[in-house]
Coordinates of C-alpha atoms and ligand atoms in Angstrom, one line a residue:
M1 CA 34.4 -10.1 -1.9
A2 CA 31.3 -12.1 -3.1
E3 CA 32.4 -15.5 -4.2
A4 CA 31.6 -16.1 -8.0
K5 CA 28.6 -17.5 -8.4
P6 CA 28.4 -21.1 -10.2
K7 CA 25.7 -21.0 -12.9
K8 CA 26.1 -24.6 -14.5
N9 CA 22.8 -26.3 -13.5
P10 CA 23.5 -29.0 -11.2
F11 CA 20.5 -31.4 -11.2
Q12 CA 19.4 -34.0 -13.6
Q13 CA 17.1 -33.3 -17.2
E14 CA 14.7 -35.5 -15.4
Y15 CA 13.9 -37.8 -12.3
G16 CA 12.1 -40.7 -11.7
H17 CA 10.3 -41.2 -8.2
F18 CA 12.3 -43.4 -6.0
I19 CA 10.2 -46.4 -5.3
G20 CA 11.4 -50.6 -4.1
G21 CA 15.3 -48.9 -5.0
E22 CA 15.1 -48.2 -7.9
W23 CA 14.4 -44.6 -10.4
V24 CA 10.8 -45.0 -12.3
A25 CA 8.4 -43.5 -14.3
S26 CA 4.7 -42.2 -13.3
E27 CA 2.6 -45.2 -14.2
S28 CA 0.8 -42.2 -16.1
G29 CA 3.5 -40.5 -17.8
E30 CA 3.1 -37.3 -16.8
T31 CA 5.7 -35.2 -15.4
F32 CA 5.8 -31.6 -14.8
E33 CA 9.3 -29.0 -14.6
A34 CA 11.0 -27.4 -11.7
I35 CA 11.4 -24.2 -11.9
N36 CA 14.1 -22.0 -10.8
P37 CA 12.6 -19.3 -9.0
A38 CA 14.9 -16.7 -8.8
T39 CA 14.8 -17.0 -12.9
G40 CA 12.0 -18.5 -14.2
E41 CA 14.1 -21.7 -15.7
V42 CA 13.6 -24.4 -15.8
L43 CA 15.9 -26.8 -14.0
A44 CA 13.8 -30.3 -15.1
R45 CA 11.3 -32.4 -15.2
V46 CA 9.9 -34.9 -12.7
Q47 CA 6.9 -37.0 -12.3
A48 CA 3.5 -36.2 -11.4
G49 CA 2.6 -39.7 -9.3
N50 CA -0.9 -40.0 -8.5
D51 CA -2.8 -42.9 -6.6
R52 CA -1.1 -45.8 -9.3
D53 CA 2.0 -44.1 -8.1
V54 CA 1.6 -44.7 -4.4
D55 CA 0.4 -47.9 -4.3
R56 CA 3.5 -49.1 -5.4
A57 CA 5.7 -47.2 -3.6
V58 CA 3.0 -48.4 0.2
K59 CA 3.6 -52.1 -1.0
A60 CA 7.8 -51.8 -1.8
A61 CA 7.4 -50.1 2.2
Q62 CA 5.3 -52.9 3.8
E63 CA 7.7 -55.6 2.2
A64 CA 10.9 -54.4 3.2
F65 CA 9.6 -52.7 6.7
A66 CA 9.5 -57.3 7.3
T67 CA 12.3 -57.2 8.3
W68 CA 13.8 -53.4 8.4
G69 CA 11.0 -53.3 11.9
R70 CA 13.2 -55.4 13.1
T71 CA 17.2 -53.9 12.6
P72 CA 19.2 -53.9 15.6
A73 CA 19.5 -50.5 17.4
A74 CA 22.7 -50.2 16.5
E75 CA 22.6 -51.1 12.5
R76 CA 19.8 -48.0 12.2
E77 CA 21.9 -46.3 14.5
Q78 CA 24.8 -46.4 12.3
I79 CA 23.1 -46.5 8.6
L80 CA 21.8 -42.7 10.3
L81 CA 25.4 -40.7 11.8
E82 CA 26.8 -41.8 7.7
I83 CA 23.5 -39.7 6.4
A84 CA 24.9 -36.7 8.4
N85 CA 28.4 -37.7 7.6
R86 CA 27.4 -37.8 3.6
L87 CA 25.5 -34.5 3.9
E88 CA 28.4 -32.2 5.7
K89 CA 30.9 -33.9 2.8
R90 CA 28.3 -32.1 -0.4
K91 CA 27.4 -29.8 2.1
E92 CA 28.2 -26.5 -1.1
Q93 CA 27.1 -28.7 -3.4
F94 CA 23.3 -29.2 -2.0
A95 CA 23.8 -25.9 -0.3
L96 CA 22.9 -24.8 -3.3
M97 CA 20.7 -27.5 -5.0
E98 CA 18.3 -25.8 -2.1
T99 CA 19.2 -22.1 -3.3
L100 CA 18.3 -23.5 -6.4
G101 CA 15.6 -24.8 -5.9
N102 CA 13.2 -23.0 -3.5
G103 CA 15.6 -19.5 -3.7
K104 CA 16.7 -19.1 -0.4
P105 CA 19.5 -17.4 0.0
I106 CA 22.7 -19.3 -0.7
R107 CA 23.9 -18.7 3.2
E108 CA 21.0 -20.7 4.3
P109 CA 20.7 -23.7 4.1
L110 CA 24.6 -22.9 4.3
F111 CA 24.7 -21.9 7.5
F112 CA 21.3 -22.2 8.5
D113 CA 19.4 -25.6 7.2
I114 CA 22.1 -27.6 6.4
P115 CA 23.8 -27.8 9.7
F116 CA 21.0 -28.7 11.8
C117 CA 20.2 -31.9 9.4
V118 CA 23.9 -32.9 9.8
D119 CA 22.7 -32.8 13.1
H120 CA 19.6 -34.0 13.5
Y121 CA 20.7 -36.5 12.3
R122 CA 23.2 -37.5 14.4
Y123 CA 21.0 -36.9 17.4
F124 CA 18.3 -39.4 15.8
A125 CA 21.6 -42.0 15.7
A126 CA 21.8 -41.7 19.5
T127 CA 17.7 -41.7 20.0
T128 CA 17.5 -45.5 18.6
R129 CA 20.2 -46.9 21.7
M130 CA 16.8 -44.8 23.6
L131 CA 14.1 -47.1 23.3
N132 CA 14.2 -48.8 26.5
G133 CA 11.0 -50.4 27.4
E134 CA 10.5 -50.4 31.3
T135 CA 9.6 -52.9 33.4
I136 CA 6.9 -53.0 35.8
P137 CA 7.0 -55.1 38.8
V138 CA 3.3 -55.6 40.4
G139 CA 3.2 -57.4 43.1
D140 CA 4.2 -60.9 41.6
D141 CA 4.2 -60.2 37.8
V142 CA 5.6 -58.4 35.4
V143 CA 4.6 -55.5 33.6
L144 CA 7.0 -55.3 29.6
I145 CA 6.5 -52.1 27.7
Y146 CA 8.1 -52.5 24.8
H147 CA 8.2 -49.8 22.0
E148 CA 7.8 -50.9 18.3
P149 CA 7.4 -49.4 14.9
L150 CA 4.1 -48.6 12.9
G151 CA 4.8 -49.7 9.8
V152 CA 5.6 -47.7 6.9
V153 CA 4.8 -43.7 7.7
G154 CA 3.7 -42.0 4.9
Q155 CA 5.3 -38.0 4.8
I156 CA 4.0 -35.4 3.7
I157 CA 6.1 -31.8 3.4
P158 CA 6.1 -28.1 2.0
W159 CA 8.8 -26.4 0.0
N160 CA 10.0 -23.9 1.9
A161 CA 13.4 -25.8 3.1
P162 CA 12.7 -29.6 2.0
L163 CA 16.2 -30.9 3.1
A164 CA 15.5 -30.3 6.7
M165 CA 11.6 -31.0 5.9
V166 CA 12.8 -34.5 5.6
A167 CA 15.3 -35.1 8.3
L168 CA 13.0 -33.5 10.5
K169 CA 10.7 -36.7 8.6
L170 CA 13.0 -39.8 8.0
A171 CA 15.6 -39.4 10.8
P172 CA 13.0 -40.5 13.8
A173 CA 11.4 -43.1 11.3
L174 CA 14.1 -44.5 10.0
A175 CA 15.3 -44.2 13.7
A176 CA 12.5 -45.9 15.4
G177 CA 13.2 -48.8 12.9
N178 CA 9.5 -47.4 10.1
T179 CA 9.5 -47.7 6.6
V180 CA 8.6 -44.4 5.0
V181 CA 6.3 -42.8 1.8
L182 CA 7.7 -39.2 1.4
K183 CA 5.6 -36.9 -1.3
P184 CA 7.7 -33.7 -1.5
A185 CA 6.1 -30.4 -1.9
E186 CA 5.6 -30.4 -6.2
Q187 CA 7.1 -26.0 -6.2
A188 CA 10.9 -27.7 -4.4
C189 CA 11.4 -31.4 -4.7
L190 CA 14.8 -31.2 -6.6
S191 CA 17.4 -31.5 -3.3
V192 CA 15.2 -34.5 -1.6
L193 CA 15.3 -36.4 -4.6
E194 CA 19.2 -35.5 -4.7
F195 CA 20.1 -35.8 -0.9
V196 CA 17.2 -40.1 -1.7
K197 CA 19.5 -40.6 -4.3
E198 CA 22.8 -39.3 -2.1
I199 CA 21.6 -42.3 0.7
S200 CA 20.0 -44.6 -1.0
D201 CA 22.5 -47.3 -0.8
L202 CA 22.8 -46.7 2.9
V203 CA 19.7 -48.5 3.5
P204 CA 17.0 -51.8 2.1
R205 CA 15.2 -51.2 -0.6
G206 CA 12.1 -50.4 -0.7
V207 CA 13.3 -48.3 3.3
I208 CA 12.9 -44.8 1.5
N209 CA 10.7 -43.9 -1.3
V210 CA 9.3 -41.0 -2.9
V211 CA 6.2 -40.3 -5.7
T212 CA 6.6 -37.1 -6.2
G213 CA 3.2 -35.0 -7.3
F214 CA 1.2 -32.8 -6.3
G215 CA -1.5 -32.7 -3.5
P216 CA -4.9 -33.5 -4.5
T217 CA -3.4 -36.2 -6.2
A218 CA 0.3 -37.7 -4.5
G219 CA -0.3 -35.9 -1.2
A220 CA -4.2 -37.6 -0.7
P221 CA -3.7 -40.7 -2.4
L222 CA -0.8 -41.4 0.2
A223 CA -2.7 -40.1 3.4
R224 CA -5.7 -42.1 2.9
H225 CA -3.8 -45.4 1.7
P226 CA -4.4 -48.6 4.1
G227 CA -1.2 -49.5 3.3
V228 CA 0.2 -46.5 5.8
N229 CA 0.3 -47.0 9.3
K230 CA 0.9 -43.1 10.7
V231 CA 0.6 -39.9 8.5
A232 CA 3.0 -36.3 9.9
F233 CA 1.9 -33.7 7.7
T234 CA 3.8 -30.2 7.1
G235 CA 1.6 -26.9 5.9
E236 CA -1.5 -25.7 4.9
T237 CA -3.6 -25.3 8.4
V238 CA -7.0 -26.1 5.7
T239 CA -4.6 -28.6 3.9
G240 CA -4.4 -30.3 7.9
R241 CA -7.8 -30.2 8.2
L242 CA -8.4 -32.9 5.0
I243 CA -5.4 -35.1 6.1
I244 CA -7.2 -35.3 9.4
Q245 CA -9.9 -36.8 7.2
Y246 CA -8.2 -38.6 5.4
T247 CA -6.7 -40.6 7.5
S248 CA -9.7 -41.2 9.5
E249 CA -10.3 -43.5 7.2
N250 CA -8.1 -45.7 8.1
I251 CA -7.6 -44.9 11.7
V252 CA -3.9 -43.9 12.0
P253 CA -2.5 -41.8 14.3
V254 CA -1.2 -39.1 12.4
T255 CA 1.3 -35.7 13.5
L256 CA 0.2 -32.5 12.3
E257 CA 2.7 -28.6 12.0
L258 CA 0.6 -26.3 10.6
G259 CA 0.2 -22.2 10.7
G260 CA 1.6 -20.1 12.5
K261 CA 1.1 -16.0 13.3
S262 CA 3.2 -15.8 16.3
P263 CA 4.0 -13.2 18.4
F264 CA 7.6 -11.6 18.0
I265 CA 7.5 -9.6 22.0
V266 CA 9.7 -6.8 22.6
F267 CA 9.6 -5.4 26.4
P268 CA 11.9 -1.9 26.4
D269 CA 15.2 -2.7 28.9
C270 CA 15.3 -5.5 25.4
D271 CA 18.9 -5.3 23.6
L272 CA 17.7 -2.9 20.6
D273 CA 21.0 -3.9 18.3
Q274 CA 20.6 -7.6 18.7
T275 CA 16.5 -7.3 18.8
I276 CA 16.3 -5.3 15.3
E277 CA 18.7 -8.2 14.0
G278 CA 16.3 -10.6 14.9
L279 CA 13.6 -9.2 13.0
A280 CA 15.9 -8.9 10.2
L281 CA 16.4 -12.3 9.9
N282 CA 12.5 -13.4 10.8
L283 CA 11.6 -10.9 7.4
C284 CA 14.7 -12.9 5.5
V285 CA 14.3 -16.3 6.5
Q286 CA 13.2 -18.1 3.7
A287 CA 11.7 -15.0 2.8
G288 CA 9.1 -14.9 5.7
Q289 CA 7.7 -18.1 4.5
M290 CA 8.6 -19.7 7.6
C291 CA 5.0 -20.9 9.5
A292 CA 7.0 -19.9 12.8
Q293 CA 7.7 -16.4 11.3
G294 CA 6.8 -14.0 14.6
S295 CA 5.2 -11.9 12.3
R296 CA 3.5 -9.6 14.8
V297 CA 6.0 -7.8 16.5
F298 CA 4.2 -6.5 19.8
V299 CA 6.5 -3.6 20.4
H300 CA 6.5 -1.1 23.7
E301 CA 5.1 2.2 23.6
D302 CA 8.3 3.7 25.4
I303 CA 11.1 2.4 22.5
Y304 CA 8.1 2.0 19.8
D305 CA 9.2 5.3 18.0
T306 CA 12.8 4.0 18.1
F307 CA 12.5 0.3 17.0
V308 CA 10.2 1.9 14.1
E309 CA 12.9 4.2 13.0
K310 CA 15.7 1.2 14.1
A311 CA 14.0 -1.3 12.3
V312 CA 13.1 0.8 8.8
D313 CA 16.9 1.9 8.7
R314 CA 17.7 -2.3 8.8
A315 CA 15.5 -3.2 6.8
R316 CA 16.5 -1.2 4.0
R317 CA 19.6 -1.7 4.3
I318 CA 18.6 -6.0 3.3
R319 CA 20.2 -7.1 0.6
I320 CA 17.8 -8.7 -1.9
G321 CA 19.1 -10.5 -4.7
D322 CA 20.5 -13.2 -6.6
P323 CA 20.1 -16.2 -3.8
T324 CA 23.2 -17.7 -4.8
D325 CA 25.9 -14.8 -3.6
P326 CA 26.4 -15.5 -0.4
Q327 CA 25.6 -11.7 0.1
T328 CA 21.9 -11.9 0.6
E329 CA 20.1 -11.9 2.7
L330 CA 16.5 -12.0 0.9
G331 CA 15.8 -13.6 -2.1
P332 CA 12.1 -14.5 -4.3
L333 CA 9.3 -15.9 -3.1
V334 CA 9.0 -20.1 -4.1
S335 CA 6.4 -19.3 -6.9
Q336 CA 3.8 -16.6 -9.4
E337 CA 1.5 -18.1 -6.2
Q338 CA 3.0 -16.7 -3.4
L339 CA 4.2 -13.4 -4.7
E340 CA 0.3 -12.5 -5.3
K341 CA -0.9 -13.7 -2.3
V342 CA 1.9 -11.7 -0.6
L343 CA 0.7 -8.3 -3.0
N344 CA -2.8 -9.3 -1.9
Y345 CA -2.1 -9.2 1.5
I346 CA 0.1 -5.8 2.0
E347 CA -2.8 -4.2 -0.7
I348 CA -5.3 -5.3 2.5
G349 CA -2.0 -4.1 5.6
Q350 CA -3.5 -1.0 3.4
Q351 CA -7.1 -0.9 3.3
E352 CA -7.2 -1.9 7.0
G353 CA -6.2 1.1 7.8
A354 CA -2.0 0.0 9.6
K355 CA 0.9 2.3 7.9
L356 CA 3.4 1.6 5.4
L357 CA 6.8 2.1 6.8
C358 CA 8.8 0.5 4.8
G359 CA 8.5 -2.3 1.2
G360 CA 5.6 -3.2 0.0
G361 CA 5.9 -3.9 -3.9
R362 CA 8.7 -5.9 -6.7
P363 CA 11.8 -4.4 -6.3
Q364 CA 13.0 -2.5 -9.1
G365 CA 15.4 -3.7 -12.0
E366 CA 16.4 -6.3 -14.9
Q367 CA 17.9 -8.5 -12.8
F368 CA 14.6 -8.4 -10.5
A369 CA 12.1 -9.0 -13.8
K370 CA 11.8 -13.1 -13.7
G371 CA 12.0 -14.1 -10.3
F372 CA 9.3 -13.9 -7.7
Y373 CA 10.6 -11.2 -5.1
V374 CA 9.1 -8.7 -2.7
E375 CA 11.1 -6.0 -1.2
P376 CA 11.2 -6.3 3.2
T377 CA 8.0 -5.1 4.2
L378 CA 7.1 -3.4 7.3
F379 CA 3.6 -2.6 8.8
G380 CA 3.3 -0.1 11.9
E381 CA 0.0 1.0 13.7
V382 CA -0.7 -2.8 13.4
K383 CA -4.4 -4.1 14.9
N384 CA -4.3 -7.6 16.5
S385 CA -7.4 -7.7 14.9
M386 CA -6.1 -6.9 11.8
R387 CA -6.5 -8.9 8.9
I388 CA -2.2 -8.5 8.5
A389 CA -1.8 -9.7 11.9
Q390 CA -4.5 -12.8 12.0
E391 CA -3.7 -14.6 9.0
E392 CA -0.3 -16.1 7.9
I393 CA 1.3 -13.8 5.2
F394 CA 4.2 -15.5 4.2
G395 CA 6.3 -14.2 2.8
P396 CA 8.9 -10.5 3.6
V397 CA 5.9 -9.2 5.7
L398 CA 5.9 -8.3 9.1
G399 CA 3.0 -6.2 11.8
I400 CA 4.8 -3.5 13.9
L401 CA 1.9 -3.9 17.4
R402 CA 2.2 -0.7 20.0
W403 CA 1.2 -2.8 23.9
R404 CA 1.1 -1.2 27.2
D405 CA -0.5 -3.1 29.7
Y406 CA 1.4 -6.6 30.4
D407 CA -1.8 -8.3 30.6
R408 CA -3.0 -7.1 28.0
L409 CA -0.2 -8.0 25.9
I410 CA 0.2 -11.7 27.0
E411 CA -3.6 -11.7 25.9
E412 CA -2.8 -10.1 22.5
A413 CA -0.8 -12.0 22.1
N414 CA -2.4 -15.5 22.2
D415 CA -5.4 -14.0 20.5
V416 CA -4.9 -16.4 16.9
I417 CA -6.8 -18.8 16.1
Y418 CA -2.7 -20.5 15.4
G419 CA -0.1 -21.0 18.3
L420 CA 3.2 -22.4 17.3
A421 CA 6.1 -20.5 18.2
A422 CA 6.8 -17.0 19.8
G423 CA 10.1 -14.6 20.5
I424 CA 11.1 -12.8 23.6
W425 CA 12.8 -10.0 23.6
T426 CA 14.4 -8.6 27.4
S427 CA 17.3 -8.1 28.5
N428 CA 15.3 -9.6 32.2
L429 CA 14.3 -13.3 33.0
K430 CA 12.2 -14.1 35.3
L431 CA 9.8 -12.1 32.8
A432 CA 11.2 -13.6 30.2
H433 CA 10.5 -16.6 31.9
E434 CA 6.4 -15.7 33.1
T435 CA 5.8 -14.6 29.3
A436 CA 7.1 -18.1 28.0
R437 CA 4.8 -19.6 29.9
R438 CA 2.0 -18.0 29.6
L439 CA 2.0 -18.3 26.4
Q440 CA 0.3 -21.0 23.4
A441 CA 2.7 -21.1 21.8
G442 CA 4.3 -24.8 21.2
M443 CA 7.8 -23.0 20.6
V444 CA 9.5 -19.9 22.3
W445 CA 12.4 -18.2 21.8
I446 CA 14.2 -16.0 24.4
N447 CA 16.7 -13.5 22.8
R448 CA 17.1 -15.4 19.9
Y449 CA 14.5 -16.0 16.8
Y450 CA 14.0 -19.6 15.0
N451 CA 17.0 -20.7 17.5
F452 CA 16.6 -25.0 16.4
K453 CA 17.9 -27.1 18.8
S454 CA 17.3 -31.1 18.1
G455 CA 15.9 -32.3 21.4
A456 CA 14.8 -29.3 21.6
P457 CA 10.4 -30.1 20.6
I458 CA 9.2 -28.6 17.4
G459 CA 5.0 -28.4 17.8
G460 CA 1.9 -26.6 17.8
Y461 CA -0.4 -25.6 20.3
K462 CA -4.3 -25.0 19.2
K463 CA -4.5 -24.7 15.0
S464 CA -0.8 -25.1 14.7
G465 CA -1.0 -29.0 15.0
F466 CA -0.5 -31.4 17.5
G467 CA 2.1 -34.4 17.9
R468 CA 5.9 -32.6 18.1
E469 CA 9.0 -33.3 16.1
A470 CA 13.0 -32.9 16.4
A471 CA 12.8 -34.8 19.8
L472 CA 13.3 -37.6 21.5
E473 CA 9.6 -38.0 22.4
T474 CA 8.8 -37.9 18.7
V475 CA 11.1 -41.0 18.3
K476 CA 9.4 -42.5 21.0
Y477 CA 5.7 -42.0 20.9
H478 CA 5.2 -40.8 17.1
Y479 CA 6.8 -42.5 15.7
S480 CA 6.4 -46.0 18.0
Q481 CA 3.5 -47.9 19.2
T482 CA 3.4 -49.5 22.9
K483 CA 3.2 -52.2 24.0
S484 CA 2.8 -54.3 27.3
V485 CA 3.7 -57.9 28.1
V486 CA 2.5 -58.7 31.6
L487 CA 4.2 -62.5 32.9
A488 CA 1.8 -64.3 35.7
F489 CA 4.2 -65.2 38.2
G490 CA 1.5 -65.0 40.8
E491 CA -1.5 -66.9 41.4
P492 CA -4.2 -66.5 40.2
H493 CA -6.9 -64.3 41.2
H494 CA -9.7 -66.7 42.1
Ligands
ADP1 P1 2.6 -24.8 1.6 O1 1.1 -23.7 1.3 O2 3.5 -25.1 2.6 O3 2.1 -25.5 0.3 P2 0.5 -27.1 1.5 O4 -0.4 -27.4 2.8 O5 -0.3 -26.9 0.5 O6 1.1 -25.3 2.2 O7 1.3 -28.3 0.9 C1 1.8 -28.4 1.5 C2 2.4 -30.1 1.3 O8 0.5 -30.4 1.4 C3 2.7 -30.3 0.0 O9 3.3 -31.0 0.7 C4 1.9 -29.9 -0.5 O10 1.8 -31.1 -1.9 C5 0.0 -31.3 0.1 N1 -1.2 -31.3 -0.7 C6 -1.8 -30.6 -1.0 N2 -2.7 -30.3 -0.4 C7 -2.6 -31.7 0.1 C8 -3.6 -33.2 -0.2 N3 -5.5 -32.4 -0.1 N4 -3.5 -34.1 0.5 C9 -3.0 -34.2 0.2 N5 -1.1 -34.1 0.1 C10 -1.5 -32.3 -0.2

């Protein structure tokens, strides 16, 4: 029943940076290889950008801003709608590119990432018409409030969901009338480059620029470039801290979406089968390399044993393998580095005394030999103080914790440095709502995990960052600046 697997490499042999509407080589001439994480095969060569490439891109974006910043909202709306249409039309091809470039099972981009992106561009097309200001009469005087674009926005994104990350960044930036210099992650940038190629004729030259390369050599110069008026970053908390330092040099606003260690809270009255499916999703989506992964699974002691039994049974049935196969649920991790990090945490969990319930290593077999695969792994009897409960693992590894007292549960759920997301599973919606309000998390999903919606703000509390994406406030407050104009119609004060 599996469809024939496409074998052809859909990528060009080499990609340039995209600067000022042209595909150009790095000034240094340096390139690096983009690797398929399922096979280790080289997919293409991409440019290793440096500060000179970033400088060219920022200048192109500055030039383009002079006119793009003044385009009527209706024009930007149409462009965003057309971006959505183009992506939708070539959905299968883009899904394949996403899978080859980052290893995620093709069912994810096909049914989740790309529909999300398409909807996202449409949502932000609509926001172009909502950037109205306000009029405040004060006596005889009148205050006019405008939301104006910021200028050049530098955007640095990770590898775990390249096209969705582009959508989260690009859509609000364009909607508000900014120009963009985007630095995709070095581990997975091919789908991003192909996407930009697809839409490049829709916007004037220099409105969208892409510089590929590594964090310290291409990302840092972008974040600290004096011509950049705002930085948006998604990635690790440690890198986020550096980004704040860089942007402090030029005093520009920054939005950060960082790490997480989100609670996934199971009440005894939950629909157990649905909750177990939610758990499987939590293990599988992007092989667990999701900042919002519900990696601490709090299960009420009344159902703990049954839950664990069902969870292990489901985890053992997860179909792991070739990500281009539509049946595959769990693909490889993105890189050797990520593989080593995850295996190391599995080791740490065992040393800390957590009970390894299933998985725990690399799957056996020829088909897995060259890919960065890890088995779906569950730990039981995890304590919230353990490192595997406090630190972000970023793999198909979940820790199950036993809870009894509700107040203590809330305390423990909040007892991490992060505050990105949370999941709640119960048929008691009053209880779910109370719990949602007591959790320190920017996103709470009740009875369905990863239930992202355009319009529902994405972002974190605490060390998971600040600023919100995916919502009207994004375009109004994070991609625009506010100006008040006061008209004196009344008599002078003196
Ligand atoms: P991840 O674990 O998701 O790779 P990172 O924070 O390392 O998280 O990377 C996210 C993005 O940040 C990538 O595009 C990466 O190249 C970039 N990056 C990494 N280090 C830096 C840095 N020092 N300055 C700017 N960007 C960086």
